[in-house]
Coordinates of C-alpha atoms in Angstrom, one line a residue:
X160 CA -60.8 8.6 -67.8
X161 CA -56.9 8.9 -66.6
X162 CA -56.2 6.3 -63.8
X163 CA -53.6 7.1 -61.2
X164 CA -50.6 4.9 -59.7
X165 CA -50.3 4.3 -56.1
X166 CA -47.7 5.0 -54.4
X167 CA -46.9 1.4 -53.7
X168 CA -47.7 1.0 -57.5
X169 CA -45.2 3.4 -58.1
X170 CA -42.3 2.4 -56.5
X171 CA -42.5 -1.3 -57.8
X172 CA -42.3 0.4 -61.3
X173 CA -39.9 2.6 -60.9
X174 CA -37.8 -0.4 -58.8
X175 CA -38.9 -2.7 -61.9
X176 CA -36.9 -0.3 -64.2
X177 CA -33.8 -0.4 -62.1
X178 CA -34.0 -3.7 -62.2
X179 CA -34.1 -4.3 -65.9
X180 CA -31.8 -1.7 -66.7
X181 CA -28.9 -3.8 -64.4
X182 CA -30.1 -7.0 -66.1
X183 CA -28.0 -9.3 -69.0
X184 CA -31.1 -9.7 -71.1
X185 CA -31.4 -8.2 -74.6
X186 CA -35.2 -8.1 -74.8
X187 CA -36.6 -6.7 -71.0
X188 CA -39.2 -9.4 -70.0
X189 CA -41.7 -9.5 -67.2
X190 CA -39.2 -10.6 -64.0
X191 CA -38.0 -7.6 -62.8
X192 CA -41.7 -6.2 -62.5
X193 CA -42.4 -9.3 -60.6
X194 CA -39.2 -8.8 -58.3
X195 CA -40.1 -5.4 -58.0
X196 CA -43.6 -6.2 -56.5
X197 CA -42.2 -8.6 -54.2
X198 CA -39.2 -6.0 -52.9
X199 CA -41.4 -3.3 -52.2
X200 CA -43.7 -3.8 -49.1
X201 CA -47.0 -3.6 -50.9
X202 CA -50.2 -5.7 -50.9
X203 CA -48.5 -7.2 -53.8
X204 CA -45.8 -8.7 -52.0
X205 CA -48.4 -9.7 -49.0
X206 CA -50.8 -11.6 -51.3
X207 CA -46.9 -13.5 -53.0
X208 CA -45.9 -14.1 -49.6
X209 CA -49.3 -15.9 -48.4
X210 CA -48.6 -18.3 -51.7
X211 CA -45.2 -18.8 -50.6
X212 CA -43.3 -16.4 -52.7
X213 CA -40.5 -14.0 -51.9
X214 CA -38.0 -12.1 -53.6
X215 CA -35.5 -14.5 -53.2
X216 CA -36.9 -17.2 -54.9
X217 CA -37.8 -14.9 -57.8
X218 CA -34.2 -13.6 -58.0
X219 CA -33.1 -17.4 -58.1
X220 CA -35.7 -18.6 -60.6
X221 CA -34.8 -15.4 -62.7
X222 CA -31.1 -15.2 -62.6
X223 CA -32.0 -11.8 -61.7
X224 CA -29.1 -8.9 -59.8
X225 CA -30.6 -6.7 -57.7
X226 CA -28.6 -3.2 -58.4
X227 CA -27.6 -1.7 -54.7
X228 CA -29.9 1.7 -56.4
X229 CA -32.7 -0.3 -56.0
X230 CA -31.9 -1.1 -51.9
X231 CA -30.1 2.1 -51.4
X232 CA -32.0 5.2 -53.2
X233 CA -35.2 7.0 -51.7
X234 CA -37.9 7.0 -54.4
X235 CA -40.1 10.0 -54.4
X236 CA -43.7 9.3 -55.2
X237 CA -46.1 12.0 -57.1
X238 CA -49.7 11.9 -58.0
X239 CA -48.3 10.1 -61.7
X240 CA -51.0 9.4 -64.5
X241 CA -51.1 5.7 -65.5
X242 CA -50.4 7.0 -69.2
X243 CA -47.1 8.8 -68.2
X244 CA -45.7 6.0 -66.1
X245 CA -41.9 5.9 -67.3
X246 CA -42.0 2.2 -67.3
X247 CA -45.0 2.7 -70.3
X248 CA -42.3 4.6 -71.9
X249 CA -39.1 3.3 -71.3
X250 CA -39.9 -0.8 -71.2
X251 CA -42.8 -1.9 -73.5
X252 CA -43.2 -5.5 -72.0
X253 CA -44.9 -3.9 -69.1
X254 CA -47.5 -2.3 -71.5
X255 CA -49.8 -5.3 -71.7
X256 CA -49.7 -5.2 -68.1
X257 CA -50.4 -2.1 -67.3
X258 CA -53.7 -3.0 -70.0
X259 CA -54.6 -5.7 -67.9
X260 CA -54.3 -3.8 -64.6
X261 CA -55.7 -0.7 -66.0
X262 CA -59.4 -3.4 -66.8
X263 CA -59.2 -5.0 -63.4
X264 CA -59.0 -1.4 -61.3
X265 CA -61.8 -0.8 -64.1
X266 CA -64.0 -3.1 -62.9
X267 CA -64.6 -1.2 -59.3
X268 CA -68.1 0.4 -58.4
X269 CA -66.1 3.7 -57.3
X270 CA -62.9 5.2 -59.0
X271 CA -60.2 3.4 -58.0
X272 CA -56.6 3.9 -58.2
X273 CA -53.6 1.2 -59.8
X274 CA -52.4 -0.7 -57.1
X275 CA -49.5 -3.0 -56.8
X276 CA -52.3 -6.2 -56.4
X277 CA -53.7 -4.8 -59.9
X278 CA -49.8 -5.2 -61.4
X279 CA -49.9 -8.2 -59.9
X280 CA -53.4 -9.2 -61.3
X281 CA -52.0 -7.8 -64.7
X282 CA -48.9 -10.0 -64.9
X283 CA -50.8 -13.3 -64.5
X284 CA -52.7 -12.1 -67.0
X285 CA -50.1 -11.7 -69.5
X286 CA -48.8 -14.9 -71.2
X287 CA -45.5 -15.9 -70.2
X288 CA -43.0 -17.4 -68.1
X289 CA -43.6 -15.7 -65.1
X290 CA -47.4 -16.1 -65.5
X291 CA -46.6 -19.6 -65.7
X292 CA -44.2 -19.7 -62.7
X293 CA -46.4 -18.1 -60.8
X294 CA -49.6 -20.2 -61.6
X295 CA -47.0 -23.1 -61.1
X296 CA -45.0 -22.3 -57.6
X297 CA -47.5 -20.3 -56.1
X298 CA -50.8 -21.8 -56.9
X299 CA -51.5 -18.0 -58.0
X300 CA -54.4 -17.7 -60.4
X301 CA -56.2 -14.6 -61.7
X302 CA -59.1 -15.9 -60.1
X303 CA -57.7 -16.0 -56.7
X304 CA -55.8 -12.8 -57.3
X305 CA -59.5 -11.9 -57.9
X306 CA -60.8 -12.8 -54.5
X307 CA -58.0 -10.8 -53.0
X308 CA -58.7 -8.1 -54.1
X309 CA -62.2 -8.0 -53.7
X310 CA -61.9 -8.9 -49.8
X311 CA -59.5 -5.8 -49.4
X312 CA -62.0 -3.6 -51.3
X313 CA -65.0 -4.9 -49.1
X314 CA -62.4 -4.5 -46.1
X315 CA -61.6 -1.0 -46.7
X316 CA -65.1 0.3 -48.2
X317 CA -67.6 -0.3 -45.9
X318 CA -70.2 2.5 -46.0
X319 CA -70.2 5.6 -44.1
X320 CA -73.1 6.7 -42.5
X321 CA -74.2 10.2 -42.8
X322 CA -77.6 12.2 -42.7
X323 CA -77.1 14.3 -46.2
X324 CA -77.7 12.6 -49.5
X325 CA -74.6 12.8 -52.4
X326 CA -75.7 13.9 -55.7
X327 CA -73.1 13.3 -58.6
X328 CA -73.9 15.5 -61.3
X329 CA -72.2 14.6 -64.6
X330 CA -70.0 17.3 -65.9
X331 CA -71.9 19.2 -68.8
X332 CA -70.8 20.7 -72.4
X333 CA -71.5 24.0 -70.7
X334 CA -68.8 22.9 -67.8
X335 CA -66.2 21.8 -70.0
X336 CA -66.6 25.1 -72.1
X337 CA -66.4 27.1 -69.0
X338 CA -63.5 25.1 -68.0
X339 CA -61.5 25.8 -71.4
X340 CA -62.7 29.4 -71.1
X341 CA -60.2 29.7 -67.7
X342 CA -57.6 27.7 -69.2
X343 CA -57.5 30.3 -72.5
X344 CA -58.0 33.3 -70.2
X345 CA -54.9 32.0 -67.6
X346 CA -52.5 30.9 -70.6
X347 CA -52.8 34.3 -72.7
X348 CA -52.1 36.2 -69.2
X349 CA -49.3 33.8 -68.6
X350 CA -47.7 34.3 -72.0
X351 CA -48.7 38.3 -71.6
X352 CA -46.6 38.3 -68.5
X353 CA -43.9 36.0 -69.8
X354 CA -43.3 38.4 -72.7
X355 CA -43.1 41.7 -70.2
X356 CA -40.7 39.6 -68.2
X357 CA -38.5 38.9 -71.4
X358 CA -38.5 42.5 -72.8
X359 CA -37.6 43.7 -69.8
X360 CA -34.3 40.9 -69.6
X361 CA -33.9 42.0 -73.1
X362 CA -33.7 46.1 -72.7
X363 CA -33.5 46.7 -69.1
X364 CA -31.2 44.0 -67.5
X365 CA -29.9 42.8 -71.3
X366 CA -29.2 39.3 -69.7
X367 CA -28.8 36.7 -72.8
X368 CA -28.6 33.7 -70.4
X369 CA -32.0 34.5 -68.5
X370 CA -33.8 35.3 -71.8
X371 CA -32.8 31.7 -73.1
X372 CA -34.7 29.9 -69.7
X373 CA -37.5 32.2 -70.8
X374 CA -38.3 31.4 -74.4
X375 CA -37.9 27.6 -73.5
X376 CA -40.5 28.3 -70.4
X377 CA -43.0 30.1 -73.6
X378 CA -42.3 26.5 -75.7
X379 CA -42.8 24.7 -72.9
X380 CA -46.1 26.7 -72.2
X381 CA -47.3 25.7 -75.9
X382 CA -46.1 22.0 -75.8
X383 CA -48.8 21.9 -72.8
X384 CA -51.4 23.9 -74.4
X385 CA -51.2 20.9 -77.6
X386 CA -52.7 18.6 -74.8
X387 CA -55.9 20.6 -74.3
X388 CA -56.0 21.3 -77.5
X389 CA -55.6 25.0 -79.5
X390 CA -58.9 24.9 -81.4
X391 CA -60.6 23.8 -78.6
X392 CA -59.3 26.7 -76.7
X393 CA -60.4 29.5 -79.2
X394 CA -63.5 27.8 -79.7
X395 CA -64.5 28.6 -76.0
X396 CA -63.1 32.3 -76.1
X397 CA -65.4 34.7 -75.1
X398 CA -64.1 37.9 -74.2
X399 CA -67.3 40.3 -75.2
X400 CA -69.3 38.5 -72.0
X401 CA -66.3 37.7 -69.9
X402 CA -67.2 39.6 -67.0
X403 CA -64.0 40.2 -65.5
X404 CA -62.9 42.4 -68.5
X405 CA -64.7 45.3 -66.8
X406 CA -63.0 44.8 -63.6
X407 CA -60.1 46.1 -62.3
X408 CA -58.4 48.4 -59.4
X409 CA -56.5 51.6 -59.0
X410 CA -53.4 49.5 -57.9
X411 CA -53.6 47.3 -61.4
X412 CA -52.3 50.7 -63.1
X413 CA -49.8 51.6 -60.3
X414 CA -46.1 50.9 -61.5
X415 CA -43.6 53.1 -59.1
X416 CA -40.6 51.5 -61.5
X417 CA -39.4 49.2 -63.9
X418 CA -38.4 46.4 -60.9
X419 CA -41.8 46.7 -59.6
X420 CA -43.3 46.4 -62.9
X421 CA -41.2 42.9 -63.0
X422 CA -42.2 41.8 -59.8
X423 CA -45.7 42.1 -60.9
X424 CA -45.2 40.1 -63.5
X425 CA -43.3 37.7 -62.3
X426 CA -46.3 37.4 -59.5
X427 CA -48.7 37.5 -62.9
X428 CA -47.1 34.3 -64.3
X429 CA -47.0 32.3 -61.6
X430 CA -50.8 32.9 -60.5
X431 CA -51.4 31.9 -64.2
X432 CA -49.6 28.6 -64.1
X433 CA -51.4 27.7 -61.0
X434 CA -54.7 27.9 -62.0
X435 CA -53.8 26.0 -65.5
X436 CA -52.3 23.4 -63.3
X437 CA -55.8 23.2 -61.6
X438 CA -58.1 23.4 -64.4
X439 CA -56.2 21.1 -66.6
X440 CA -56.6 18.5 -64.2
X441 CA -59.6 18.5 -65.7
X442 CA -58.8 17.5 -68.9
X443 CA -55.3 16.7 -69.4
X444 CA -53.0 15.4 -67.0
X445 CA -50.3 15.5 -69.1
X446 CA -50.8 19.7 -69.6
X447 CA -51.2 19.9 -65.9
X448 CA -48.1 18.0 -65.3
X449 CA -46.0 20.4 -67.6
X450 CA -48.0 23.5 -66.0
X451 CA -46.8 22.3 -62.4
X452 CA -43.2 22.3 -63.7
X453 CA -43.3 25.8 -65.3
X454 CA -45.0 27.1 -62.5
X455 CA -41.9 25.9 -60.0
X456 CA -39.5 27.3 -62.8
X457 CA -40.7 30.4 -62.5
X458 CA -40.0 30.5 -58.9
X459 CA -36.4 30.2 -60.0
X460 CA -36.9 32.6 -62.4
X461 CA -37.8 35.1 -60.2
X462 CA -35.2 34.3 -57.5
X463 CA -32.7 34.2 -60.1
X464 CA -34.2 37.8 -62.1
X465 CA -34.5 39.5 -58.4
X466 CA -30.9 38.2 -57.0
X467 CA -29.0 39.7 -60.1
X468 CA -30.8 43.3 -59.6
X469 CA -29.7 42.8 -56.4
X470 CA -26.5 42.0 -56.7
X471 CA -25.8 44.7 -59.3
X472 CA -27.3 47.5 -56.9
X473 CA -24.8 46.1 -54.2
X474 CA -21.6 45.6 -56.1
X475 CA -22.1 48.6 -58.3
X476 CA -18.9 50.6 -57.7
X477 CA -17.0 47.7 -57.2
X478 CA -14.1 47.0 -60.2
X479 CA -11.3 46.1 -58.3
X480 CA -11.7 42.7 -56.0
X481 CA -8.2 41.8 -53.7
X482 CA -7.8 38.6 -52.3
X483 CA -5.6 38.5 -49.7
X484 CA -3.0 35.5 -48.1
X485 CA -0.4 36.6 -45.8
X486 CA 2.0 34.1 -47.8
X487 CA 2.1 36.5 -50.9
X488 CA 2.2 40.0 -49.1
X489 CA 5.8 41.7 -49.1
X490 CA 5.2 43.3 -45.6
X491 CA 2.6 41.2 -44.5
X492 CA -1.3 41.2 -45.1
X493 CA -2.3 44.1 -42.4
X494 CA -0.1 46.9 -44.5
X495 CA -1.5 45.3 -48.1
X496 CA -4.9 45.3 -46.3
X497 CA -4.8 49.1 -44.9
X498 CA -3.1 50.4 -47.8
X499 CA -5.2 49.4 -51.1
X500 CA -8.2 50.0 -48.4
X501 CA -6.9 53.8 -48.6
X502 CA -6.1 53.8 -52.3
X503 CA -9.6 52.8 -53.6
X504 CA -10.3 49.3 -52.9
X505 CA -13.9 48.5 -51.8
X506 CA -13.8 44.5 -51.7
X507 CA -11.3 42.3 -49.6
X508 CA -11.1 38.4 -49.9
X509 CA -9.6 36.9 -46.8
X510 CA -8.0 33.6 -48.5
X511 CA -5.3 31.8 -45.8
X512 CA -4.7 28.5 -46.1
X513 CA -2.3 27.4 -43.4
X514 CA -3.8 29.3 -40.7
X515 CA -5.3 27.2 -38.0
X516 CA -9.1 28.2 -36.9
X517 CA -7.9 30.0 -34.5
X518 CA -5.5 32.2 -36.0
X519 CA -7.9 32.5 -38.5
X520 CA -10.6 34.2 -36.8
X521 CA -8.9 36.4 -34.8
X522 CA -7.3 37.7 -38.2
X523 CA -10.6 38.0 -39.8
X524 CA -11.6 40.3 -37.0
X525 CA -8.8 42.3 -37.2
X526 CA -9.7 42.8 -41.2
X527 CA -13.4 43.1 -40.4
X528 CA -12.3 46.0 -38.2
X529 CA -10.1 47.7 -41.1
X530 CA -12.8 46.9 -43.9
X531 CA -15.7 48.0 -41.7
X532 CA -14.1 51.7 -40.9
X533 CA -13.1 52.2 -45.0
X534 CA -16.9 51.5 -45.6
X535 CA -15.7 47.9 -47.7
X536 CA -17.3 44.6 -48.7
X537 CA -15.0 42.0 -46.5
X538 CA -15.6 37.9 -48.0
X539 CA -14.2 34.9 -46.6
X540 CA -12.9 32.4 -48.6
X541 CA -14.3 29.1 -48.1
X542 CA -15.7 29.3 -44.6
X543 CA -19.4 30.1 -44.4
X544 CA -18.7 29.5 -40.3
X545 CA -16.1 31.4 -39.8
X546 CA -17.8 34.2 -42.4
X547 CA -20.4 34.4 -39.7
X548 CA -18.5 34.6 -37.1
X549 CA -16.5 37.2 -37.9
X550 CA -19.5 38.9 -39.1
X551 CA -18.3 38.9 -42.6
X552 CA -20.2 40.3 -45.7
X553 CA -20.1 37.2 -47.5
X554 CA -18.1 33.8 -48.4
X555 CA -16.6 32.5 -51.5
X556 CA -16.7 29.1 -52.6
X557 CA -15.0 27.4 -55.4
X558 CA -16.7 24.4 -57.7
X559 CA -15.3 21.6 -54.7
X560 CA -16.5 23.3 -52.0
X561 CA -20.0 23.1 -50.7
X562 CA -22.8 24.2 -52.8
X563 CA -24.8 27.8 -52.4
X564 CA -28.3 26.2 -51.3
X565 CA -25.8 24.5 -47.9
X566 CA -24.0 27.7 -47.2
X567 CA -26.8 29.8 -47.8
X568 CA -28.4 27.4 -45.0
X569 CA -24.9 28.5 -42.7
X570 CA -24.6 32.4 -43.5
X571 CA -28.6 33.2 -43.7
X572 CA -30.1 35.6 -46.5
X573 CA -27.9 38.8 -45.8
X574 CA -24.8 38.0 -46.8
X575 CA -23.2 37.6 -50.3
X576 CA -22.0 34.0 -52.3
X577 CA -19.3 33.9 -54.0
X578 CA -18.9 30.9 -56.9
X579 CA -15.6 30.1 -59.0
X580 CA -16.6 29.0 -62.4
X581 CA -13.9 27.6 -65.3
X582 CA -16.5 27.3 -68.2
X583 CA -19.7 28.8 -69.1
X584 CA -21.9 26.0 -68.1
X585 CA -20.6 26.4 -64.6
X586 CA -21.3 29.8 -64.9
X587 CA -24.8 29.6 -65.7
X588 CA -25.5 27.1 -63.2
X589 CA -24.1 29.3 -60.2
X590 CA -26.4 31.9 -61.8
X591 CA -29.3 29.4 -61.4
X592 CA -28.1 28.0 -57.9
X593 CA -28.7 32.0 -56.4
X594 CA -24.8 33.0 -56.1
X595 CA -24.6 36.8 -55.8
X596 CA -21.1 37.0 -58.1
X597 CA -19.4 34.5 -60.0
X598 CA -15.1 34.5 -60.2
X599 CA -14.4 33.8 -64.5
X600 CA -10.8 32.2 -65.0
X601 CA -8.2 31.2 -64.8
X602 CA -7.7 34.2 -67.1
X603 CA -4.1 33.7 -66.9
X604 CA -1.5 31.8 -65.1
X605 CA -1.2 32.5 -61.4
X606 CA 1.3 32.2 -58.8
X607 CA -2.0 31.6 -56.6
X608 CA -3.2 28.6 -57.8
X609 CA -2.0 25.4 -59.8
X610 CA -3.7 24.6 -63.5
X611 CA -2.7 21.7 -65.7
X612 CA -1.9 23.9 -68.8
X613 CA -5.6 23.2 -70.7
X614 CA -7.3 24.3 -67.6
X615 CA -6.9 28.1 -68.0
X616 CA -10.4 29.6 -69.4
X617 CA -8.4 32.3 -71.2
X618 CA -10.0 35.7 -72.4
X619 CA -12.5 33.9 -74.6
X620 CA -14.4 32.5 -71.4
X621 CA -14.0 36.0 -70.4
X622 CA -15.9 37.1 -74.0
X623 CA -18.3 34.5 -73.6
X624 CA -19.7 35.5 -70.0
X625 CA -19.6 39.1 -71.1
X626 CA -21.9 38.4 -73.9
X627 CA -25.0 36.3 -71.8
X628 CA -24.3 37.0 -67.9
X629 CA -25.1 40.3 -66.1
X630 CA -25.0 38.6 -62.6
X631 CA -22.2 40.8 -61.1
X632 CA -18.7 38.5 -62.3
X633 CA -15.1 39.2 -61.6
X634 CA -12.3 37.8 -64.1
X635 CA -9.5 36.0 -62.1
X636 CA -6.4 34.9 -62.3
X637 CA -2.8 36.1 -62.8
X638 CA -4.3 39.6 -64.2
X639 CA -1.5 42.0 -63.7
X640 CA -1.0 45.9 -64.7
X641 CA 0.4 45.0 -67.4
X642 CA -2.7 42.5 -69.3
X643 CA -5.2 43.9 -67.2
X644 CA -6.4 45.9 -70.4
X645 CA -6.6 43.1 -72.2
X646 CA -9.6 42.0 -70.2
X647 CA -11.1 44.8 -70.1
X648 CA -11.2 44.8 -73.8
X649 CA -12.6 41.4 -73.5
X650 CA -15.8 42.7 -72.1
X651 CA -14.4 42.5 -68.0
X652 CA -15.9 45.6 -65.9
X653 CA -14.6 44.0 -62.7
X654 CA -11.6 41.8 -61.8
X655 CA -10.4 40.3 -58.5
X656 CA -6.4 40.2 -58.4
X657 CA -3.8 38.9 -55.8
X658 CA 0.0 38.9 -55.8
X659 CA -0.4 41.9 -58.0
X660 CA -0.8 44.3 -55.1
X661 CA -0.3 42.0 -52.0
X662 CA 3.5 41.6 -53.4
X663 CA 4.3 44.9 -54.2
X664 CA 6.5 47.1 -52.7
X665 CA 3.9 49.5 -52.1
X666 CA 0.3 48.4 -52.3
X667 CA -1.4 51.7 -52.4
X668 CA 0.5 53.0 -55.6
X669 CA 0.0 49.6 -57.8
X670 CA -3.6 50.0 -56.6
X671 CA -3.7 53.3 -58.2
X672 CA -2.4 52.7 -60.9
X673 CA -4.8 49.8 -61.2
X674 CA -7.7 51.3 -61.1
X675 CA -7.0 54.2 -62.9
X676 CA -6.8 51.5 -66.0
X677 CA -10.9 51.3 -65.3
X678 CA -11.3 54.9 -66.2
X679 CA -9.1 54.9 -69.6

């Protein structure tokens, strides 16, 4: 039988291992659990409080800090089994009282959860100096604790009347066969979808970074499946009588295309880890735990799988990105706008820094206006609001600037984020956090923007994104006509540039000459 923590319960141990972890002792003892249940308003801390017992004088009589975490952080509560309590794990001198707990809750007529009065309960029942305190200072006894509890349970379980009898019926062999039946039957059409999602990452979309969150979702799918229990599992197949084997519908064979056939999938998987979740309950909640995690992974998943398609069907003709600051342009950014517009380019980065608001939006109208009529992508750099307001296409943010999930809250789901990423971890993240394109660099030096000398990514972060990422990426920084075939070579298909053409001369003929580099 798996016994559940309150929330009350909860907190206190989570607070508890706060506590210890901020404490001077070598060996964790039983006092932060006891300031734990005494911080946290619990029937724990009621019950210490009626024996004359606060956290203050624990903290005294302890010598005990109370980290500002433990005042300060929000602690989010779950349905958590009593065996995979972190305290259990992390500090073993709460184990004996968890024991003790874990017999007292026992000893109820009805199932009954472990509250913070049965941590309580459990600590005077462990030898030791608290005990001892508490017996001492308090006048606290297990036998009193005792009456406590009972009076809340006859408090709060009075019988309800009704005018239909309850009938508990035991679960049978034949149940928990029919119950390891569904869980055998959901997991091989979880791992059935899983592996059409992963061949079609692997010879459709031929994304090494999404393949690698999809074989550790399949381990994690068998690390759950140990908890039922594999023999148990095959034991219960049936598939000659399973009656659903003879059923199915015209639109179970109906794949219009390869991205519908991943949808379905995707759909396939997630339907699967729900009803493990359910019927593991059942028998493990340790498997059900680890189902409820892969089942909100593959939520991810599919945003993640669905926004690169996405982003590839938008972007596709896009190989030449120019980001534009009126600082850098020779004639000023209208002509360096207008011009590389007419010459091919299909993607303009508004990036001012000095302008005030003001001047700002009224140039980003004047560039919408220019972009709009040349049928381009316009982006604002930094700005979600003004990006909306002067109806841009998207906004670009760099690794300081606020994350995707707030602007996506400012800009709504139409428009396209932009993330700057220096290494490949930051690159995979952005790909995780729902950014349309990435910016790769520094690839070289720029006149653009300032890097300490062992800041620039070079061409082998440009190598290394080309080999796991298809998420649409641009390599950045201080690409010129002269090296921009060197990052081509290194696996680049797109690449955002700068001074390049907004210094030039003449904008249209260096963006010419440019882009005639991606056709070589």
């Amino acid at each position: 039988m798996h016994h559940l923590l309150t929330a009350g319960a909860q907190r206190a141990l989570i607070q508890a291992e706060r506590i210890a972890s901020g404490s001077a002792e070598s060996e964790p003892t039983l006092a932060p659990l006891l300031a734990a249940l005494a911080l946290e308003e619990s029937r724990a801390a009621e019950i210490m409080l009626a024996h004359q017992i606060d956290l203050a004088l624990i903290l005294r009589e302890f010598q005990l800090p109370l980290p500002q975490e433990a005042t300060d952080s929000p602690i989010e509560t779950s349905d958590l089994p009593l065996e995979m309590s972190q305290a259990l794990q992390q500090f073993p001198a709460f184990r004996e009282v968890l024991n003790h707990a874990l017999q007292q809750a026992s000893h109820a007529d009805i199932p009954t959860e472990i509250g913070s009065e049965h941590l309580l309960w459990g600590l005077l029942a462990t030898s030791g100096k608290e005990s001892e305190w508490l017996q001492k200072e308090g006048s606290l006894s297990v036998e009193k604790l005792d009456d406590s509890i009972n009076v809340v349970f006859r408090q709060t379980a009075e019988p309800i009347g009704v005018d239909f009898a309850l009938r508990t019926v035991p679960a049978t062999a034949t149940d928990q066969t029919n119950t390891l039946r569904t869980i055998d039957a959901a997991a091989n059409r979880l791992r059935e979808g899983l592996r059409v999602i992963e061949d079609f990452l692997r010879f459709s979309l031929d994304d090494a970074h999404l393949m690698s969150l999809l074989k550790s979702t399949r381990h994690q799918l068998a690390e759950a499946l140990r908890f039922i229990g594999t023999d148990s599992l095959i034991s219960s197949r049936d598939t000659l009588n399973d009656v659903g084997t003879s059923i199915s519908t015209t639109s179970e064979f109906d794949r219009s295309s390869l991205e519908h056939l991943l949808q379905a999938n995707l759909k396939r998987v997630q339907e699967a880890a729900r009803t493990l979740e359910e019927f593991s309950k059942l028998i493990s909640p340790e498997a059900a735990s680890l189902f409820k995690q892969m089942r909100y992974a593959s939520y991810t998943l599919e945003k993640t799988i669905l926004t690169c398609i996405a982003s590839q069907r938008r972007l596709q003709n896009s190989r030449l990105y120019l980001l534009v600051s009126e600082s850098l342009c020779h004639h000023g950014a209208g002509p360096a706008i207008r011009e590389s517009l007419a010459a091919g380019v299909d993607l303009i980065q508004i990036r001012e820094k000095t302008m005030t608001d003001r001047q700002l939006l009224e140039h980003g109208k004047r560039v919408r206006e220019w972009t709009r009529a040349a049928g381009a992508t316009l982006i604002m750099n930094d700005r979600p609001d003004l990006a909306v307001a002067i109806d841009a296409d998207g906004v670009h943010v760099g690794q300081d600037e606020l994350p995707v999930r707030e602007v996506r809250q400012i800009i709504g789901p139409g428009r396209l984020i932009g993330v700057s990423t220096h290494n490949i971890e930051q690159a995979r993240q952005a790909v995780l956090d729902g950014a349309d394109y990435i910016g790769v660099g520094p690839t070289f030096p720029t006149s653009t923007k300032i890097f300490a000398e062992h800041e620039y990514a070079g061409l082998d972060f440009v190598k290394q994104v080309a080999a796991e990422i298809t998420l649409p990426w641009f390599a950045i920084g201080g690409i010129q006509a002269d090296n921009l075939q060197q990052v081509l070579e290194a696996g680049a298909s797109r690449v955002a540039v700068s001074s390049v053409i907004c210094s030039h001369a003449h904008p249209g003929q260096i963006t010419r000459e440019l882009l005639e580099q991606f056709s070589n």
